[in-house]
mmCIF file of C-alpha atoms in Angstrom:
data_model
loop_
_atom_site.group_PDB
_atom_site.id
_atom_site.type_symbol
_atom_site.label_atom_id
_atom_site.label_comp_id
_atom_site.label_asym_id
_atom_site.label_seq_id
_atom_site.Cartn_x
_atom_site.Cartn_y
_atom_site.Cartn_z
ATOM 1 C CA UNK A 1 5.713 87.682 18.627
ATOM 2 C CA UNK A 2 8.237 85.540 16.847
ATOM 3 C CA UNK A 3 7.417 82.550 19.100
ATOM 4 C CA UNK A 4 3.714 83.034 18.432
ATOM 5 C CA UNK A 5 4.254 83.044 14.644
ATOM 6 C CA UNK A 6 6.397 79.854 14.867
ATOM 7 C CA UNK A 7 3.684 78.079 16.864
ATOM 8 C CA UNK A 8 1.051 79.095 14.313
ATOM 9 C CA UNK A 9 3.270 77.871 11.466
ATOM 10 C CA UNK A 10 3.841 74.509 13.193
ATOM 11 C CA UNK A 11 0.142 74.073 13.877
ATOM 12 C CA UNK A 12 -0.641 74.897 10.278
ATOM 13 C CA UNK A 13 1.940 72.377 9.017
ATOM 14 C CA UNK A 14 0.551 69.695 11.361
ATOM 15 C CA UNK A 15 -2.961 70.385 10.132
ATOM 16 C CA UNK A 16 -1.804 70.059 6.515
ATOM 17 C CA UNK A 17 -0.166 66.691 7.240
ATOM 18 C CA UNK A 18 -3.296 65.386 8.990
ATOM 19 C CA UNK A 19 -5.518 66.654 6.208
ATOM 20 C CA UNK A 20 -3.293 65.044 3.563
ATOM 21 C CA UNK A 21 -3.353 61.622 5.313
ATOM 22 C CA UNK A 22 -7.143 61.451 5.827
ATOM 23 C CA UNK A 23 -8.947 59.997 2.797
ATOM 24 C CA UNK A 24 -11.804 61.946 1.398
ATOM 25 C CA UNK A 25 -13.667 58.684 0.894
ATOM 26 C CA UNK A 26 -13.006 54.963 1.740
ATOM 27 C CA UNK A 27 -14.599 51.720 0.632
ATOM 28 C CA UNK A 28 -14.044 48.109 1.759
ATOM 29 C CA UNK A 29 -13.920 45.083 -0.543
ATOM 30 C CA UNK A 30 -15.077 41.846 1.077
ATOM 31 C CA UNK A 31 -12.836 39.180 -0.472
ATOM 32 C CA UNK A 32 -13.583 35.438 -0.440
ATOM 33 C CA UNK A 33 -12.005 32.188 -1.589
ATOM 34 C CA UNK A 34 -12.697 28.486 -1.111
ATOM 35 C CA UNK A 35 -10.478 25.844 0.485
ATOM 36 C CA UNK A 36 -11.413 22.530 -1.090
ATOM 37 C CA UNK A 37 -10.807 18.986 0.058
ATOM 38 C CA UNK A 38 -8.675 17.098 -2.447
ATOM 39 C CA UNK A 39 -9.010 13.317 -1.937
ATOM 40 C CA UNK A 40 -10.791 12.440 1.291
ATOM 41 C CA UNK A 41 -9.447 9.795 3.691
ATOM 42 C CA UNK A 42 -7.221 7.042 2.222
ATOM 43 C CA UNK A 43 -4.853 4.321 3.411
ATOM 44 C CA UNK A 44 -2.064 2.621 1.457
ATOM 45 C CA UNK A 45 0.081 -0.429 2.252
ATOM 46 C CA UNK A 46 2.564 -2.611 0.373
ATOM 47 C CA UNK A 47 1.017 -5.360 -1.747
ATOM 48 C CA UNK A 48 3.528 -7.976 -0.541
ATOM 49 C CA UNK A 49 5.935 -8.522 2.346
ATOM 50 C CA UNK A 50 8.281 -11.347 3.335
ATOM 51 C CA UNK A 51 9.190 -12.453 6.834
ATOM 52 C CA UNK A 52 12.233 -14.396 7.992
ATOM 53 C CA UNK A 53 12.165 -18.193 8.003
ATOM 54 C CA UNK A 54 11.474 -20.057 11.233
ATOM 55 C CA UNK A 55 11.492 -23.627 12.475
ATOM 56 C CA UNK A 56 8.495 -25.101 14.313
ATOM 57 C CA UNK A 57 8.548 -23.582 17.800
ATOM 58 C CA UNK A 58 10.458 -20.516 16.515
ATOM 59 C CA UNK A 59 9.471 -17.078 15.269
ATOM 60 C CA UNK A 60 9.305 -15.565 11.797
ATOM 61 C CA UNK A 61 9.603 -11.772 11.831
ATOM 62 C CA UNK A 62 9.960 -8.800 9.536
ATOM 63 C CA UNK A 63 8.758 -5.331 8.612
ATOM 64 C CA UNK A 64 5.718 -5.058 6.359
ATOM 65 C CA UNK A 65 6.822 -1.791 4.720
ATOM 66 C CA UNK A 66 5.318 1.652 5.073
ATOM 67 C CA UNK A 67 1.588 1.909 5.696
ATOM 68 C CA UNK A 68 0.244 5.458 5.280
ATOM 69 C CA UNK A 69 -2.950 7.367 6.045
ATOM 70 C CA UNK A 70 -3.604 10.508 4.029
ATOM 71 C CA UNK A 71 -6.511 12.643 5.282
ATOM 72 C CA UNK A 72 -7.322 15.460 2.878
ATOM 73 C CA UNK A 73 -10.896 16.061 4.056
ATOM 74 C CA UNK A 74 -9.740 19.474 5.362
ATOM 75 C CA UNK A 75 -12.456 19.780 8.003
ATOM 76 C CA UNK A 76 -12.796 20.561 11.690
ATOM 77 C CA UNK A 77 -12.143 17.588 13.953
ATOM 78 C CA UNK A 78 -10.533 15.340 11.336
ATOM 79 C CA UNK A 79 -10.144 12.233 13.451
ATOM 80 C CA UNK A 80 -9.663 8.672 12.254
ATOM 81 C CA UNK A 81 -8.608 5.201 13.378
ATOM 82 C CA UNK A 82 -6.556 2.830 11.234
ATOM 83 C CA UNK A 83 -7.283 -0.816 12.036
ATOM 84 C CA UNK A 84 -5.251 -3.926 11.240
ATOM 85 C CA UNK A 85 -6.462 -7.521 11.079
ATOM 86 C CA UNK A 86 -5.327 -10.904 9.846
ATOM 87 C CA UNK A 87 -8.098 -11.371 7.293
ATOM 88 C CA UNK A 88 -6.724 -14.733 6.114
ATOM 89 C CA UNK A 89 -4.643 -16.961 8.446
ATOM 90 C CA UNK A 90 -1.194 -18.138 7.395
ATOM 91 C CA UNK A 91 -1.553 -21.461 5.604
ATOM 92 C CA UNK A 92 0.454 -23.881 3.528
ATOM 93 C CA UNK A 93 -0.615 -26.946 1.566
ATOM 94 C CA UNK A 94 -4.286 -27.809 2.064
ATOM 95 C CA UNK A 95 -4.617 -25.598 5.168
ATOM 96 C CA UNK A 96 -5.228 -28.419 7.640
ATOM 97 C CA UNK A 97 -4.792 -27.475 11.332
ATOM 98 C CA UNK A 98 -1.091 -28.469 11.174
ATOM 99 C CA UNK A 99 -0.786 -26.235 8.058
ATOM 100 C CA UNK A 100 -2.515 -23.172 9.547
ATOM 101 C CA UNK A 101 -1.236 -20.387 11.844
ATOM 102 C CA UNK A 102 -3.972 -18.113 13.204
ATOM 103 C CA UNK A 103 -3.906 -14.507 14.362
ATOM 104 C CA UNK A 104 -3.461 -15.599 17.984
ATOM 105 C CA UNK A 105 0.120 -16.487 16.994
ATOM 106 C CA UNK A 106 0.736 -13.251 15.060
ATOM 107 C CA UNK A 107 1.967 -10.099 16.843
ATOM 108 C CA UNK A 108 1.679 -6.679 15.169
ATOM 109 C CA UNK A 109 3.819 -3.747 16.349
ATOM 110 C CA UNK A 110 3.078 -0.478 14.491
ATOM 111 C CA UNK A 111 6.304 1.256 15.505
ATOM 112 C CA UNK A 112 6.783 5.033 15.383
ATOM 113 C CA UNK A 113 5.278 7.690 13.145
ATOM 114 C CA UNK A 114 7.165 8.443 9.914
ATOM 115 C CA UNK A 115 6.883 11.887 8.276
ATOM 116 C CA UNK A 116 3.908 13.095 10.354
ATOM 117 C CA UNK A 117 2.083 16.117 8.895
ATOM 118 C CA UNK A 118 -0.228 18.088 11.209
ATOM 119 C CA UNK A 119 -0.143 15.753 14.248
ATOM 120 C CA UNK A 120 -1.045 14.477 16.844
ATOM 121 C CA UNK A 121 -0.986 10.790 15.898
ATOM 122 C CA UNK A 122 -0.905 7.815 18.262
ATOM 123 C CA UNK A 123 0.380 4.326 17.458
ATOM 124 C CA UNK A 124 -1.710 1.424 18.676
ATOM 125 C CA UNK A 125 -0.298 -0.952 21.265
ATOM 126 C CA UNK A 126 1.590 -3.985 20.003
ATOM 127 C CA UNK A 127 -0.410 -7.203 20.319
ATOM 128 C CA UNK A 128 -1.786 -10.258 18.589
ATOM 129 C CA UNK A 129 -4.047 -10.256 15.567
ATOM 130 C CA UNK A 130 -6.482 -12.698 17.191
ATOM 131 C CA UNK A 131 -8.966 -9.833 16.627
ATOM 132 C CA UNK A 132 -8.760 -6.551 14.713
ATOM 133 C CA UNK A 133 -6.732 -3.909 16.575
ATOM 134 C CA UNK A 134 -5.831 -0.234 16.261
ATOM 135 C CA UNK A 135 -2.690 0.290 14.200
ATOM 136 C CA UNK A 136 -2.587 4.110 14.373
ATOM 137 C CA UNK A 137 -5.055 6.872 15.239
ATOM 138 C CA UNK A 138 -5.658 10.611 15.201
ATOM 139 C CA UNK A 139 -7.948 11.536 18.094
ATOM 140 C CA UNK A 140 -7.907 15.320 17.674
ATOM 141 C CA UNK A 141 -6.963 18.043 15.254
ATOM 142 C CA UNK A 142 -8.250 20.009 12.301
ATOM 143 C CA UNK A 143 -7.437 20.169 8.607
ATOM 144 C CA UNK A 144 -5.426 17.973 6.294
ATOM 145 C CA UNK A 145 -2.982 15.482 7.848
ATOM 146 C CA UNK A 146 -0.926 12.411 7.013
ATOM 147 C CA UNK A 147 1.355 9.884 8.673
ATOM 148 C CA UNK A 148 3.138 6.645 7.790
ATOM 149 C CA UNK A 149 4.498 3.785 9.899
ATOM 150 C CA UNK A 150 6.481 0.612 9.187
ATOM 151 C CA UNK A 151 4.912 -2.163 11.278
ATOM 152 C CA UNK A 152 6.744 -5.295 12.377
ATOM 153 C CA UNK A 153 4.989 -8.655 12.220
ATOM 154 C CA UNK A 154 6.137 -11.578 14.384
ATOM 155 C CA UNK A 155 4.672 -15.032 13.830
ATOM 156 C CA UNK A 156 5.147 -17.549 16.628
ATOM 157 C CA UNK A 157 5.208 -20.843 14.737
ATOM 158 C CA UNK A 158 3.554 -23.607 16.755
ATOM 159 C CA UNK A 159 5.705 -26.685 17.372
ATOM 160 C CA UNK A 160 2.986 -28.745 15.659
ATOM 161 C CA UNK A 161 3.259 -26.768 12.377
ATOM 162 C CA UNK A 162 4.525 -28.577 9.290
ATOM 163 C CA UNK A 163 7.188 -27.197 6.999
ATOM 164 C CA UNK A 164 6.135 -25.253 3.913
ATOM 165 C CA UNK A 165 5.712 -21.781 2.477
ATOM 166 C CA UNK A 166 2.982 -20.036 4.499
ATOM 167 C CA UNK A 167 0.887 -17.200 3.147
ATOM 168 C CA UNK A 168 -1.632 -15.010 4.967
ATOM 169 C CA UNK A 169 -3.324 -11.646 4.443
ATOM 170 C CA UNK A 170 -2.836 -8.644 6.720
ATOM 171 C CA UNK A 171 -5.517 -6.011 6.068
ATOM 172 C CA UNK A 172 -5.280 -2.316 7.026
ATOM 173 C CA UNK A 173 -8.382 -0.105 6.932
ATOM 174 C CA UNK A 174 -9.191 3.447 8.061
ATOM 175 C CA UNK A 175 -12.401 5.166 9.125
#
């Protein structure tokens, strides 16, 4: 009898615990918020850079400084390609042929990614700026992302070039 009374008491206690933990009523609240894009797709680069000096037949070289792509479009499949070109050849004086160095003599090497956020990113292959080329790219991924790189420029000075201070324009763009 005592065992039977203990079992009934345990069952009653279990039932009270179950009854106390079951809500009499429940309601759900559907909660929403918005993730907004902040600035879109941008690229930045230094305004000026200086290379080493070189004699005719030699090479002038140097880093351009950090170039950065910031993609805050915050969408699915946020891919982009950063392109580099020599938009104005290196010239001195009046820019005669002996005072001009074209992109065929200019090699661009993007180097490695700096401070990558939400990769993957791929540097373009080093090569001449005879035509626009890929500097860096993002071929897959979602959401906001950013990366910087510090490209090296090497100018092979033709033996027929005259002495002088040469100036050219390297242009980076992203799409």
